[in-house]
């Protein structure tokens, strides 16, 4: 698996050095969405899958040229600790991404904690949300 769906601070438009570092050797494939809900965690967003398929989170799809290396770096960036999975704020999971008429599987980072106290981002678009904020 070499596809990655990004929807938050890893988007190049966020102009963070982290997004540049992770995506510098990746090939941009296009825009897409995942059936999910998006929440505001303050400095970054959280995505949780929506089994009802009523809500969408919009993002970008990339092909990683060195997937093992880049995913290990991303896991570290997302503070994923395989020794203590119950403490992880995120997990890396395979999600179905829709792009035009195509559907593909890609890795994405999903939030694992309680979303009840969080503010929902109704548009599902983190960049639009930042602009409107």
Coordinates of C-alpha atoms in Angstrom, one line a residue:
X1 CA 0.0 0.0 0.0
X2 CA 1.6 3.3 -1.1
X3 CA -1.4 5.7 -1.1
X4 CA -1.9 8.3 1.6
X5 CA -5.0 10.5 2.2
X6 CA -4.2 13.8 4.0
X7 CA -6.9 16.2 5.3
X8 CA -5.3 18.4 7.9
X9 CA -2.0 19.9 8.8
X10 CA -0.2 17.6 6.3
X11 CA -1.9 19.4 3.4
X12 CA 0.8 21.5 1.6
X13 CA -1.4 24.6 1.8
X14 CA -0.9 24.6 5.5
X15 CA 2.7 25.6 4.7
X16 CA 4.1 23.6 7.6
X17 CA 7.6 22.2 7.3
X18 CA 6.2 18.8 8.3
X19 CA 4.0 18.6 5.3
X20 CA 6.9 19.5 3.0
X21 CA 9.1 16.9 4.6
X22 CA 6.6 14.1 4.3
X23 CA 5.3 14.8 0.9
X24 CA 8.4 16.0 -0.9
X25 CA 9.0 12.7 -2.6
X26 CA 5.3 11.9 -3.0
X27 CA 3.2 12.1 -6.2
X28 CA 0.0 14.2 -6.0
X29 CA -2.8 12.1 -7.4
X30 CA -5.7 14.4 -6.8
X31 CA -8.5 15.5 -4.5
X32 CA -10.9 13.2 -2.8
X33 CA -13.1 12.5 0.2
X34 CA -13.7 10.0 2.9
X35 CA -17.1 9.3 4.5
X36 CA -16.1 10.7 7.9
X37 CA -16.6 13.6 10.3
X38 CA -14.0 16.3 11.0
X39 CA -13.3 17.9 14.4
X40 CA -11.3 20.8 15.7
X41 CA -8.6 19.9 18.2
X42 CA -7.1 23.4 18.3
X43 CA -3.9 23.3 16.3
X44 CA -5.0 20.4 14.1
X45 CA -8.1 18.4 13.1
X46 CA -9.4 14.9 13.9
X47 CA -11.1 12.6 11.5
X48 CA -13.5 9.9 12.6
X49 CA -15.1 7.5 10.1
X50 CA -18.9 8.0 9.5
X51 CA -20.6 4.6 9.0
X52 CA -23.8 6.4 8.0
X53 CA -22.0 7.9 5.0
X54 CA -23.8 11.2 5.6
X55 CA -20.6 13.3 6.2
X56 CA -17.5 13.8 4.1
X57 CA -14.0 14.9 4.9
X58 CA -12.2 16.4 2.0
X59 CA -8.5 16.1 1.3
X60 CA -5.7 15.1 -1.1
X61 CA -4.4 11.7 -2.3
X62 CA -0.6 11.0 -2.6
X63 CA 1.4 8.1 -3.8
X64 CA 4.4 7.6 -1.5
X65 CA 7.6 6.6 -3.3
X66 CA 9.2 5.2 -0.2
X67 CA 6.1 4.1 1.7
X68 CA 7.8 2.1 4.5
X69 CA 10.2 5.0 5.3
X70 CA 7.6 7.8 5.0
X71 CA 4.9 5.9 7.0
X72 CA 7.3 5.3 9.8
X73 CA 8.1 9.0 9.9
X74 CA 4.4 9.9 9.8
X75 CA 3.6 7.4 12.6
X76 CA 6.3 9.1 14.7
X77 CA 4.9 12.5 13.8
X78 CA 1.4 11.4 14.8
X79 CA 2.8 10.0 18.1
X80 CA 1.8 6.4 17.4
X81 CA 3.4 4.1 19.9
X82 CA 2.8 0.4 19.0
X83 CA 3.8 -0.7 22.5
X84 CA 1.0 1.3 24.1
X85 CA -1.8 1.5 21.5
X86 CA -4.4 2.5 24.1
X87 CA -2.5 5.8 24.6
X88 CA -2.4 6.7 20.9
X89 CA -4.4 9.8 19.8
X90 CA -4.4 8.5 16.2
X91 CA -4.2 5.2 14.4
X92 CA -3.1 4.6 10.8
X93 CA -5.8 2.8 9.0
X94 CA -6.8 1.9 5.4
X95 CA -9.8 3.9 4.3
X96 CA -11.9 4.1 1.1
X97 CA -11.3 7.3 -0.7
X98 CA -13.5 8.6 -3.5
X99 CA -12.1 10.8 -6.2
X100 CA -14.4 11.5 -9.1
X101 CA -15.7 8.2 -10.3
X102 CA -12.9 6.2 -8.7
X103 CA -12.7 4.6 -5.3
X104 CA -9.3 3.6 -3.9
X105 CA -7.9 2.4 -0.6
X106 CA -5.4 4.6 1.1
X107 CA -3.8 5.1 4.5
X108 CA -5.2 7.9 6.7
X109 CA -4.8 8.9 10.3
X110 CA -8.0 8.4 12.3
X111 CA -8.7 9.9 15.7
X112 CA -9.1 7.4 18.5
X113 CA -10.4 9.5 21.5
X114 CA -13.8 10.8 22.5
X115 CA -15.2 13.5 20.1
X116 CA -18.1 14.6 22.3
X117 CA -16.3 17.6 23.8
X118 CA -14.9 18.7 20.4
X119 CA -16.2 21.2 17.9
X120 CA -17.3 19.6 14.7
X121 CA -16.1 21.1 11.4
X122 CA -19.4 20.8 9.4
X123 CA -17.9 21.5 5.9
X124 CA -15.4 18.6 6.3
X125 CA -12.8 20.9 4.7
X126 CA -10.0 21.9 7.0
X127 CA -8.5 24.5 4.7
X128 CA -11.9 26.3 4.3
X129 CA -12.4 26.1 8.0
X130 CA -9.0 27.8 8.7
X131 CA -9.9 30.5 6.2
X132 CA -13.2 31.2 7.8
X133 CA -11.9 31.0 11.4

